Amino acid sequence: MDLRAELLKSIWYAFTALDVEKSGKVSKSQLKVLSHNLYTVLCIPHDPVALEEHFRDDDDGPVSSQGYMPYLNKYILDKVEEGAFVKENFDELCWTLTAKKNYKPDRNGNSVVSHQDAFKLWCLFNFLSEDKYPLVMVPDEVEYLLKKICTAMNVELNSCELDDYLSQEPQGQGGLTVWQFLDMVNSGRFLRGIEQEAISMAVEEVYQEVIEDHGFDLRVSRAQGYLWKKGQLRRNWSERWFMLKPSVLSYYMSEERKDKKGSIALDKHCCVEVLPDRDGKRCMFCVKTSSRTYEMSASDTRQRQEWTLAIQTAIRLQAEGKKSLHKDLKQKRREQREQREQRKAAKEEETQRLKQLQEEKERKLQELELLKEAQRQAEILLQEEEQRRRQQHEEMQRTLEIQLREAEQARASMQAEMVLKEAEAERQRKRILELEDMQERLQEALQQEVKARQDEEAVRYAQARLLAEEEEKLKWLMKLKEEQEEYIIKTQREKQVLKQEMENKNKCLEEAQKQLEEVRVNRQRVDQDVMAAQRKLRQASTNVKHWNVQMNRLMHPIGPGDKRTNVSGGVFAGYQPLLSRRDSSLK
């Protein structure tokens, strides 16, 4: 369905809503208002005089739909650009015009769907309706739409009741109009006992899937449900919630979709294959990508077929570059209906021909019987008694033979059934043993995982404790460094005092030669202390660098299986020379 056909369906409802007298014509003033609104919602530059110029010779009389179509195509639809307007606003305009006249919900407020939900159902109806006017939706599409709504609410649609309703509804077999469809939904006949909020959420979900996802970019229908998936590393089977999107198949821990476990990117190089049953799993299939093969198991054959078809369709749409899956599915359903109708017509024609041939054959047989009747009448009287005795004898013989064959067949069937039951019992016993073995392996794997997690927690706790201890040691080292700096400053100050004393004693050199010698001795001692302090400072710098290296090693996280090195011992070994030199200097 192209853009022009979609727009024409909605405009058709707006035009018929303005046709109050149902004459097929609308006044020019109303068409001006409609055209102005269409210009606005379609984001087309307004041309107010185009309508007057187009119908210049029609005076003020009403205009038919055939007369309005050339103007609509030339001045509106030909100027529409994809993506330049909001399709929902356009649909709301047409819905507003037609709903005022045709949509009649329950005045007491007992309608099953709200006004907004009715609008969304109207949009869905337009998408699924046939491309013929007046617009109707065939029974197959009605059932398809109702099934999607019921599926969104996890409710099963009663198809038999729907068939009864369509058979009782006038013109129901040919299709329903949108107003008949909305009346059917509002009647609550197929949605009994369901709250309006749940129905509204289901309608919104189907609307988002079919209409919003039907846009003009590449989208596909969103299939979702639980499947069993085989792991890549452990090769065990786990139940996951799968969701199919346009180009990716994602799987989660549960249907809340909070914990995403992974995704499978779909492209034209992917393929889907059905696998034979194995590993205690049935209804298996796989998705092959360029880098990996994903094995999955469905609950039954029907679910496997649905998933494989949906994934294959998504891959095919990716390869073909098609824009709408629902358009493709709708076209397929239409082709299937046409094929069914053709097969039905061919079957009816064949039945009619066979009926004619049968009638001709019966007529000829009747003529032949009439010819043979005279001959049979003469022979019947002579052979009747002999034939009666012969028939009784043959009938008795056939009866005995039939009873004998039935007895032999019953005996053979009972023996075959006993063999089958014994084989089935043997298979069941093997299956029970396999399940018990699998349960034991799963319990062992669970215990190993719990033990690994406990070991990991213990390692993490020890790592945190070591980091705290090393942080305390770093603080102590910084404090020690500050004390050394203060000691060096103090030594420098003492040196300056000694220099001053030496200058004073130089002035009194002649009077205190002995004191000068003592001062020189003291000065040499102080110089030795300064050199010792410088050596200590260099040693402290070396220890700080060693400490930084140790800290960098500790900053790397310790894995569950890594061996812990004696970090604390290495750090204290670096501190020991510094502590011993500090103690000797203090002494």
CSV table of N, CA, C and O in Angstrom, one decimal, residues 139-244:
chain,number,residue,atom,x,y,z
A,139,PRO,N,-13.9,-11.0,6.3
A,139,PRO,CA,-13.9,-11.7,7.5
A,139,PRO,C,-12.6,-12.3,8.0
A,139,PRO,O,-12.3,-12.3,9.2
A,140,ASP,N,-11.7,-12.7,7.0
A,140,ASP,CA,-10.4,-13.2,7.4
A,140,ASP,C,-9.6,-12.1,8.1
A,140,ASP,O,-8.9,-12.3,9.1
A,141,GLU,N,-9.6,-10.9,7.6
A,141,GLU,CA,-8.9,-9.8,8.2
A,141,GLU,C,-9.5,-9.3,9.5
A,141,GLU,O,-8.8,-8.9,10.5
A,142,VAL,N,-10.9,-9.4,9.7
A,142,VAL,CA,-11.5,-9.2,10.9
A,142,VAL,C,-11.0,-10.1,12.0
A,142,VAL,O,-10.7,-9.8,13.1
A,143,GLU,N,-11.0,-11.4,11.6
A,143,GLU,CA,-10.5,-12.4,12.6
A,143,GLU,C,-9.0,-12.2,12.9
A,143,GLU,O,-8.6,-12.3,14.1
A,144,TYR,N,-8.2,-11.8,11.9
A,144,TYR,CA,-6.8,-11.6,12.1
A,144,TYR,C,-6.6,-10.4,13.1
A,144,TYR,O,-5.8,-10.5,14.1
A,145,LEU,N,-7.4,-9.3,13.0
A,145,LEU,CA,-7.2,-8.2,13.9
A,145,LEU,C,-7.7,-8.5,15.3
A,145,LEU,O,-7.0,-8.2,16.3
A,146,LEU,N,-8.8,-9.2,15.4
A,146,LEU,CA,-9.3,-9.5,16.7
A,146,LEU,C,-8.4,-10.5,17.4
A,146,LEU,O,-8.2,-10.4,18.6
A,147,LYS,N,-7.8,-11.4,16.7
A,147,LYS,CA,-6.8,-12.4,17.3
A,147,LYS,C,-5.6,-11.6,17.8
A,147,LYS,O,-5.1,-12.0,18.9
A,148,LYS,N,-5.1,-10.6,17.1
A,148,LYS,CA,-4.0,-9.9,17.5
A,148,LYS,C,-4.3,-9.1,18.8
A,148,LYS,O,-3.5,-9.0,19.7
A,149,ILE,N,-5.5,-8.5,18.9
A,149,ILE,CA,-5.9,-7.8,20.1
A,149,ILE,C,-6.0,-8.8,21.3
A,149,ILE,O,-5.6,-8.5,22.4
A,150,CYS,N,-6.7,-9.9,21.0
A,150,CYS,CA,-6.8,-10.9,22.1
A,150,CYS,C,-5.5,-11.5,22.5
A,150,CYS,O,-5.2,-11.7,23.7
A,151,THR,N,-4.6,-11.7,21.6
A,151,THR,CA,-3.2,-12.2,21.9
A,151,THR,C,-2.5,-11.2,22.8
A,151,THR,O,-1.8,-11.6,23.7
A,152,ALA,N,-2.7,-9.9,22.5
A,152,ALA,CA,-2.0,-8.9,23.3
A,152,ALA,C,-2.5,-8.9,24.8
A,152,ALA,O,-1.8,-8.5,25.7
A,153,MET,N,-3.8,-9.4,25.0
A,153,MET,CA,-4.3,-9.5,26.3
A,153,MET,C,-4.2,-10.9,26.9
A,153,MET,O,-4.8,-11.2,27.9
A,154,ASN,N,-3.5,-11.8,26.2
A,154,ASN,CA,-3.4,-13.2,26.6
A,154,ASN,C,-4.8,-13.9,26.7
A,154,ASN,O,-5.0,-14.7,27.6
A,155,VAL,N,-5.6,-13.6,25.8
A,155,VAL,CA,-7.0,-14.2,25.7
A,155,VAL,C,-7.2,-14.8,24.4
A,155,VAL,O,-6.6,-14.4,23.3
A,156,GLU,N,-7.9,-16.0,24.3
A,156,GLU,CA,-8.1,-16.7,23.1
A,156,GLU,C,-9.4,-16.3,22.5
A,156,GLU,O,-10.5,-16.2,23.2
A,157,LEU,N,-9.4,-16.0,21.2
A,157,LEU,CA,-10.6,-15.6,20.5
A,157,LEU,C,-11.5,-16.8,20.2
A,157,LEU,O,-10.9,-17.8,19.7
A,158,ASN,N,-12.8,-16.7,20.4
A,158,ASN,CA,-13.7,-17.7,20.0
A,158,ASN,C,-14.1,-17.6,18.5
A,158,ASN,O,-14.9,-16.8,18.2
A,159,SER,N,-13.4,-18.3,17.7
A,159,SER,CA,-13.6,-18.2,16.2
A,159,SER,C,-15.0,-18.7,15.8
A,159,SER,O,-15.6,-18.1,14.9
A,160,CYS,N,-15.5,-19.7,16.5
A,160,CYS,CA,-16.9,-20.2,16.1
A,160,CYS,C,-17.9,-19.1,16.4
A,160,CYS,O,-18.8,-18.9,15.6
A,161,GLU,N,-17.8,-18.4,17.5
A,161,GLU,CA,-18.7,-17.3,17.8
A,161,GLU,C,-18.6,-16.2,16.8
A,161,GLU,O,-19.6,-15.6,16.4
A,162,LEU,N,-17.4,-15.9,16.4
A,162,LEU,CA,-17.2,-14.9,15.4
A,162,LEU,C,-17.8,-15.3,14.0
A,162,LEU,O,-18.5,-14.5,13.4
A,163,ASP,N,-17.7,-16.5,13.7
A,163,ASP,CA,-18.3,-17.0,12.4
A,163,ASP,C,-19.8,-16.9,12.5
A,163,ASP,O,-20.5,-16.5,11.5
A,164,ASP,N,-20.4,-17.3,13.7
A,164,ASP,CA,-21.8,-17.1,13.9
A,164,ASP,C,-22.3,-15.7,13.7
A,164,ASP,O,-23.3,-15.4,13.1
A,165,TYR,N,-21.5,-14.8,14.3
A,165,TYR,CA,-21.8,-13.4,14.3
A,165,TYR,C,-21.8,-12.9,12.8
A,165,TYR,O,-22.7,-12.2,12.4
A,166,LEU,N,-20.8,-13.2,12.1
A,166,LEU,CA,-20.6,-12.8,10.7
A,166,LEU,C,-21.7,-13.4,9.8
A,166,LEU,O,-22.2,-12.8,8.9
A,167,SER,N,-22.1,-14.6,10.1
A,167,SER,CA,-23.2,-15.3,9.3
A,167,SER,C,-24.5,-14.6,9.6
A,167,SER,O,-25.4,-14.6,8.7
A,168,GLN,N,-24.8,-14.1,10.8
A,168,GLN,CA,-26.0,-13.5,11.1
A,168,GLN,C,-26.1,-12.0,10.7
A,168,GLN,O,-27.1,-11.5,10.4
A,169,GLU,N,-24.9,-11.4,10.6
A,169,GLU,CA,-24.9,-10.0,10.2
A,169,GLU,C,-25.1,-9.9,8.7
A,169,GLU,O,-24.6,-10.6,7.9
A,170,PRO,N,-26.0,-9.0,8.3
A,170,PRO,CA,-26.3,-8.7,6.9
A,170,PRO,C,-25.0,-8.3,6.2
A,170,PRO,O,-24.3,-7.5,6.6
A,171,GLN,N,-24.7,-9.0,5.0
A,171,GLN,CA,-23.5,-8.7,4.2
A,171,GLN,C,-22.3,-9.0,5.0
A,171,GLN,O,-21.2,-8.5,4.7
A,172,GLY,N,-22.4,-9.8,6.1
A,172,GLY,CA,-21.2,-10.1,6.9
A,172,GLY,C,-20.2,-11.0,6.2
A,172,GLY,O,-19.0,-10.9,6.4
A,173,GLN,N,-20.7,-11.9,5.3
A,173,GLN,CA,-19.8,-12.8,4.6
A,173,GLN,C,-18.9,-12.0,3.6
A,173,GLN,O,-17.8,-12.3,3.3
A,174,GLY,N,-19.5,-10.9,3.0
A,174,GLY,CA,-18.7,-10.1,2.1
A,174,GLY,C,-17.7,-9.1,2.8
A,174,GLY,O,-16.8,-8.6,2.1
A,175,GLY,N,-17.9,-8.8,4.0
A,175,GLY,CA,-17.0,-7.9,4.7
A,175,GLY,C,-17.8,-6.9,5.6
A,175,GLY,O,-19.0,-6.8,5.4
A,176,LEU,N,-17.2,-6.3,6.6
A,176,LEU,CA,-17.8,-5.4,7.5
A,176,LEU,C,-17.3,-4.0,7.2
A,176,LEU,O,-16.1,-3.8,6.9
A,177,THR,N,-18.1,-3.0,7.4
A,177,THR,CA,-17.7,-1.6,7.3
A,177,THR,C,-17.1,-1.2,8.7
A,177,THR,O,-17.2,-2.0,9.6
A,178,VAL,N,-16.4,-0.1,8.7
A,178,VAL,CA,-15.7,0.3,9.9
A,178,VAL,C,-16.7,0.5,11.1
A,178,VAL,O,-16.4,0.2,12.2
A,179,TRP,N,-17.9,1.0,10.7
A,179,TRP,CA,-18.9,1.3,11.8
A,179,TRP,C,-19.5,0.0,12.3
A,179,TRP,O,-19.8,-0.1,13.5
A,180,GLN,N,-19.7,-1.0,11.4
A,180,GLN,CA,-20.2,-2.3,11.9
A,180,GLN,C,-19.1,-3.0,12.7
A,180,GLN,O,-19.4,-3.6,13.7
A,181,PHE,N,-17.8,-2.8,12.4
A,181,PHE,CA,-16.8,-3.4,13.1
A,181,PHE,C,-16.7,-2.7,14.5
A,181,PHE,O,-16.5,-3.4,15.5
A,182,LEU,N,-16.8,-1.4,14.6
A,182,LEU,CA,-16.7,-0.7,15.9
A,182,LEU,C,-17.9,-1.1,16.8
A,182,LEU,O,-17.8,-1.3,18.0
A,183,ASP,N,-19.1,-1.2,16.1
A,183,ASP,CA,-20.3,-1.6,16.9
A,183,ASP,C,-20.1,-3.1,17.4
A,183,ASP,O,-20.5,-3.4,18.6
A,184,MET,N,-19.5,-3.9,16.6
A,184,MET,CA,-19.3,-5.3,17.1
A,184,MET,C,-18.3,-5.3,18.3
A,184,MET,O,-18.5,-6.0,19.3
A,185,VAL,N,-17.3,-4.5,18.2
A,185,VAL,CA,-16.3,-4.4,19.4
A,185,VAL,C,-17.0,-3.9,20.6
A,185,VAL,O,-16.8,-4.3,21.7
A,186,ASN,N,-17.7,-2.8,20.4
A,186,ASN,CA,-18.4,-2.1,21.5
A,186,ASN,C,-19.5,-3.0,22.2
A,186,ASN,O,-19.9,-2.8,23.3
A,187,SER,N,-20.0,-4.0,21.4
A,187,SER,CA,-21.1,-4.8,21.9
A,187,SER,C,-20.5,-5.7,23.1
A,187,SER,O,-21.3,-6.2,23.9
A,188,GLY,N,-19.2,-5.9,23.1
A,188,GLY,CA,-18.6,-6.7,24.2
A,188,GLY,C,-18.8,-8.2,24.0
A,188,GLY,O,-18.6,-9.0,24.9
A,189,ARG,N,-19.3,-8.6,22.9
A,189,ARG,CA,-19.6,-10.0,22.6
A,189,ARG,C,-18.3,-10.9,22.6
A,189,ARG,O,-18.4,-12.0,23.1
A,190,PHE,N,-17.2,-10.3,22.2
A,190,PHE,CA,-16.0,-11.1,22.1
A,190,PHE,C,-15.0,-10.7,23.1
A,190,PHE,O,-13.9,-11.2,23.2
A,191,LEU,N,-15.3,-9.7,24.0
A,191,LEU,CA,-14.3,-9.2,25.0
A,191,LEU,C,-15.0,-9.1,26.3
A,191,LEU,O,-14.9,-8.2,27.1
A,192,ARG,N,-15.8,-10.2,26.7
A,192,ARG,CA,-16.5,-10.2,27.9
A,192,ARG,C,-15.6,-10.3,29.1
A,192,ARG,O,-14.6,-11.1,29.1
A,193,GLY,N,-15.9,-9.6,30.2
A,193,GLY,CA,-15.2,-9.7,31.4
A,193,GLY,C,-13.8,-9.1,31.4
A,193,GLY,O,-13.0,-9.4,32.3
A,194,ILE,N,-13.5,-8.3,30.4
A,194,ILE,CA,-12.1,-7.7,30.3
A,194,ILE,C,-12.3,-6.2,30.6
A,194,ILE,O,-13.2,-5.5,30.0
A,195,GLU,N,-11.4,-5.7,31.4
A,195,GLU,CA,-11.5,-4.3,31.8
A,195,GLU,C,-11.1,-3.4,30.6
A,195,GLU,O,-10.3,-3.8,29.7
A,196,GLN,N,-11.7,-2.2,30.6
A,196,GLN,CA,-11.4,-1.3,29.5
A,196,GLN,C,-10.0,-0.9,29.4
A,196,GLN,O,-9.4,-0.7,28.3
A,197,GLU,N,-9.3,-0.8,30.6
A,197,GLU,CA,-7.9,-0.4,30.5
A,197,GLU,C,-7.0,-1.5,29.8
A,197,GLU,O,-6.1,-1.2,29.1
A,198,ALA,N,-7.4,-2.8,30.1
A,198,ALA,CA,-6.6,-3.9,29.4
A,198,ALA,C,-6.9,-3.8,27.9
A,198,ALA,O,-6.0,-4.0,27.1
A,199,ILE,N,-8.1,-3.6,27.5
A,199,ILE,CA,-8.5,-3.5,26.1
A,199,ILE,C,-7.7,-2.3,25.5
A,199,ILE,O,-7.2,-2.4,24.4
A,200,SER,N,-7.7,-1.2,26.2
A,200,SER,CA,-7.0,0.0,25.7
A,200,SER,C,-5.5,-0.3,25.5
A,200,SER,O,-4.9,0.1,24.4
A,201,MET,N,-4.9,-1.0,26.4
A,201,MET,CA,-3.5,-1.3,26.3
A,201,MET,C,-3.2,-2.3,25.1
A,201,MET,O,-2.2,-2.1,24.4
A,202,ALA,N,-4.1,-3.2,24.9
A,202,ALA,CA,-4.0,-4.2,23.8
A,202,ALA,C,-4.1,-3.4,22.5
A,202,ALA,O,-3.4,-3.7,21.5
A,203,VAL,N,-5.1,-2.6,22.4
A,203,VAL,CA,-5.3,-1.8,21.1
A,203,VAL,C,-4.1,-0.9,20.9
A,203,VAL,O,-3.6,-0.8,19.7
A,204,GLU,N,-3.6,-0.3,21.9
A,204,GLU,CA,-2.4,0.5,21.7
A,204,GLU,C,-1.2,-0.3,21.2
A,204,GLU,O,-0.4,0.1,20.4
A,205,GLU,N,-1.0,-1.5,21.8
A,205,GLU,CA,0.1,-2.4,21.4
A,205,GLU,C,0.0,-2.8,19.9
A,205,GLU,O,0.9,-2.7,19.2
A,206,VAL,N,-1.3,-3.2,19.5
A,206,VAL,CA,-1.5,-3.6,18.1
A,206,VAL,C,-1.3,-2.4,17.2
A,206,VAL,O,-0.7,-2.5,16.1
A,207,TYR,N,-1.8,-1.2,17.7
A,207,TYR,CA,-1.6,0.0,16.9
A,207,TYR,C,-0.1,0.4,16.7
A,207,TYR,O,0.3,0.7,15.6
A,208,GLN,N,0.6,0.3,17.8
A,208,GLN,CA,2.1,0.6,17.7
A,208,GLN,C,2.8,-0.4,16.7
A,208,GLN,O,3.7,0.0,16.0
A,209,GLU,N,2.3,-1.6,16.8
A,209,GLU,CA,3.0,-2.7,16.0
A,209,GLU,C,2.6,-2.5,14.5
A,209,GLU,O,3.5,-2.5,13.6
A,210,VAL,N,1.3,-2.3,14.2
A,210,VAL,CA,0.9,-2.3,12.8
A,210,VAL,C,1.0,-1.0,12.1
A,210,VAL,O,1.5,-0.8,11.0
A,211,ILE,N,0.6,0.1,12.8
A,211,ILE,CA,0.5,1.4,12.2
A,211,ILE,C,1.8,2.2,12.4
A,211,ILE,O,2.5,2.6,11.5
A,212,GLU,N,2.3,2.3,13.7
A,212,GLU,CA,3.5,3.1,13.9
A,212,GLU,C,4.7,2.3,13.3
A,212,GLU,O,5.6,3.0,12.7
A,213,ASP,N,4.8,1.0,13.6
A,213,ASP,CA,5.9,0.3,13.0
A,213,ASP,C,5.7,0.1,11.5
A,213,ASP,O,6.6,-0.4,10.9
A,214,HIS,N,4.6,0.4,11.0
A,214,HIS,CA,4.4,0.3,9.5
A,214,HIS,C,4.9,1.5,8.8
A,214,HIS,O,4.9,1.5,7.6
A,215,GLY,N,5.6,2.5,9.5
A,215,GLY,CA,6.0,3.7,8.8
A,215,GLY,C,6.8,3.5,7.6
A,215,GLY,O,6.8,2.4,7.0
A,216,PHE,N,7.5,4.4,7.1
A,216,PHE,CA,8.2,4.3,5.9
A,216,PHE,C,9.7,4.0,6.0
A,216,PHE,O,10.5,4.3,5.2
A,217,ASP,N,10.1,3.5,7.2
A,217,ASP,CA,11.4,3.0,7.4
A,217,ASP,C,11.3,1.4,7.6
A,217,ASP,O,10.2,0.9,7.6
A,218,LEU,N,12.4,0.8,7.6
A,218,LEU,CA,12.4,-0.6,7.7
A,218,LEU,C,12.0,-1.1,9.1
A,218,LEU,O,12.7,-0.9,10.0
A,219,ARG,N,10.9,-1.8,9.2
A,219,ARG,CA,10.4,-2.4,10.5
A,219,ARG,C,9.8,-3.7,10.2
A,219,ARG,O,9.3,-4.1,9.1
A,220,VAL,N,9.7,-4.5,11.3
A,220,VAL,CA,9.1,-5.8,11.2
A,220,VAL,C,8.2,-6.0,12.4
A,220,VAL,O,8.3,-5.3,13.4
A,221,SER,N,7.4,-7.0,12.3
A,221,SER,CA,6.5,-7.3,13.5
A,221,SER,C,7.3,-7.8,14.6
A,221,SER,O,8.2,-8.5,14.4
A,222,ARG,N,6.8,-7.6,15.8
A,222,ARG,CA,7.5,-8.0,17.0
A,222,ARG,C,7.0,-9.3,17.6
A,222,ARG,O,5.9,-9.2,18.2
A,223,ALA,N,7.6,-10.4,17.3
A,223,ALA,CA,7.2,-11.7,17.8
A,223,ALA,C,8.0,-11.8,19.2
A,223,ALA,O,9.1,-11.4,19.3
A,224,GLN,N,7.3,-12.5,20.1
A,224,GLN,CA,7.9,-12.6,21.4
A,224,GLN,C,7.3,-13.8,22.1
A,224,GLN,O,6.2,-14.2,21.8
A,225,GLY,N,8.1,-14.4,23.1
A,225,GLY,CA,7.6,-15.6,23.8
A,225,GLY,C,8.8,-16.3,24.4
A,225,GLY,O,10.0,-16.0,24.2
A,226,TYR,N,8.5,-17.4,25.2
A,226,TYR,CA,9.5,-18.2,25.8
A,226,TYR,C,10.0,-19.3,24.9
A,226,TYR,O,9.2,-19.9,24.2
A,227,LEU,N,11.3,-19.5,24.9
A,227,LEU,CA,12.0,-20.5,24.1
A,227,LEU,C,13.1,-21.1,25.0
A,227,LEU,O,13.7,-20.4,25.9
A,228,TRP,N,13.5,-22.3,24.8
A,228,TRP,CA,14.7,-22.9,25.4
A,228,TRP,C,15.9,-22.7,24.5
A,228,TRP,O,15.8,-22.9,23.3
A,229,LYS,N,17.0,-22.2,25.1
A,229,LYS,CA,18.2,-21.8,24.3
A,229,LYS,C,19.4,-22.6,24.9
A,229,LYS,O,19.6,-22.7,26.1
A,230,LYS,N,20.2,-23.1,24.0
A,230,LYS,CA,21.4,-23.9,24.4
A,230,LYS,C,22.6,-22.9,24.6
A,230,LYS,O,22.9,-22.1,23.7
A,231,GLY,N,23.3,-23.0,25.8
A,231,GLY,CA,24.4,-22.1,26.0
A,231,GLY,C,25.6,-22.5,25.1
A,231,GLY,O,25.8,-23.6,24.6
A,232,GLN,N,26.5,-21.5,25.0
A,232,GLN,CA,27.7,-21.6,24.2
A,232,GLN,C,28.8,-22.3,24.9
A,232,GLN,O,29.6,-23.1,24.4
A,233,LEU,N,29.0,-21.9,26.2
A,233,LEU,CA,30.2,-22.4,27.0
A,233,LEU,C,29.8,-23.6,27.7
A,233,LEU,O,30.4,-24.7,27.6
A,234,ARG,N,28.8,-23.5,28.6
A,234,ARG,CA,28.4,-24.7,29.4
A,234,ARG,C,27.6,-25.7,28.6
A,234,ARG,O,27.4,-26.8,29.1
A,235,ARG,N,27.0,-25.3,27.5
A,235,ARG,CA,26.2,-26.2,26.7
A,235,ARG,C,24.9,-26.7,27.4
A,235,ARG,O,24.5,-27.8,27.2
A,236,ASN,N,24.4,-26.0,28.4
A,236,ASN,CA,23.2,-26.3,29.1
A,236,ASN,C,22.0,-25.6,28.5
A,236,ASN,O,22.2,-24.6,27.8
A,237,TRP,N,20.8,-26.1,28.8
A,237,TRP,CA,19.6,-25.4,28.2
A,237,TRP,C,19.0,-24.5,29.3
A,237,TRP,O,18.9,-24.9,30.4
A,238,SER,N,18.6,-23.3,28.8
A,238,SER,CA,18.0,-22.3,29.7
A,238,SER,C,16.8,-21.7,29.0
A,238,SER,O,16.8,-21.5,27.8
A,239,GLU,N,15.7,-21.5,29.8
A,239,GLU,CA,14.5,-20.9,29.2
A,239,GLU,C,14.7,-19.4,29.2
A,239,GLU,O,15.0,-18.8,30.2
A,240,ARG,N,14.5,-18.8,28.1
A,240,ARG,CA,14.6,-17.3,27.9
A,240,ARG,C,13.4,-16.7,27.2
A,240,ARG,O,12.7,-17.4,26.5
A,241,TRP,N,13.2,-15.4,27.5
A,241,TRP,CA,12.1,-14.7,26.9
A,241,TRP,C,12.7,-14.0,25.6
A,241,TRP,O,13.6,-13.2,25.7
A,242,PHE,N,12.2,-14.4,24.4
A,242,PHE,CA,12.8,-13.9,23.2
A,242,PHE,C,11.8,-12.8,22.6
A,242,PHE,O,10.6,-12.9,22.7
A,243,MET,N,12.4,-11.8,22.0
A,243,MET,CA,11.7,-10.8,21.3
A,243,MET,C,12.4,-10.5,19.9
A,243,MET,O,13.5,-10.2,19.9
A,244,LEU,N,11.5,-10.6,18.9
A,244,LEU,CA,12.0,-10.4,17.5
A,244,LEU,C,11.8,-8.9,17.1
A,244,LEU,O,10.6,-8.5,17.1
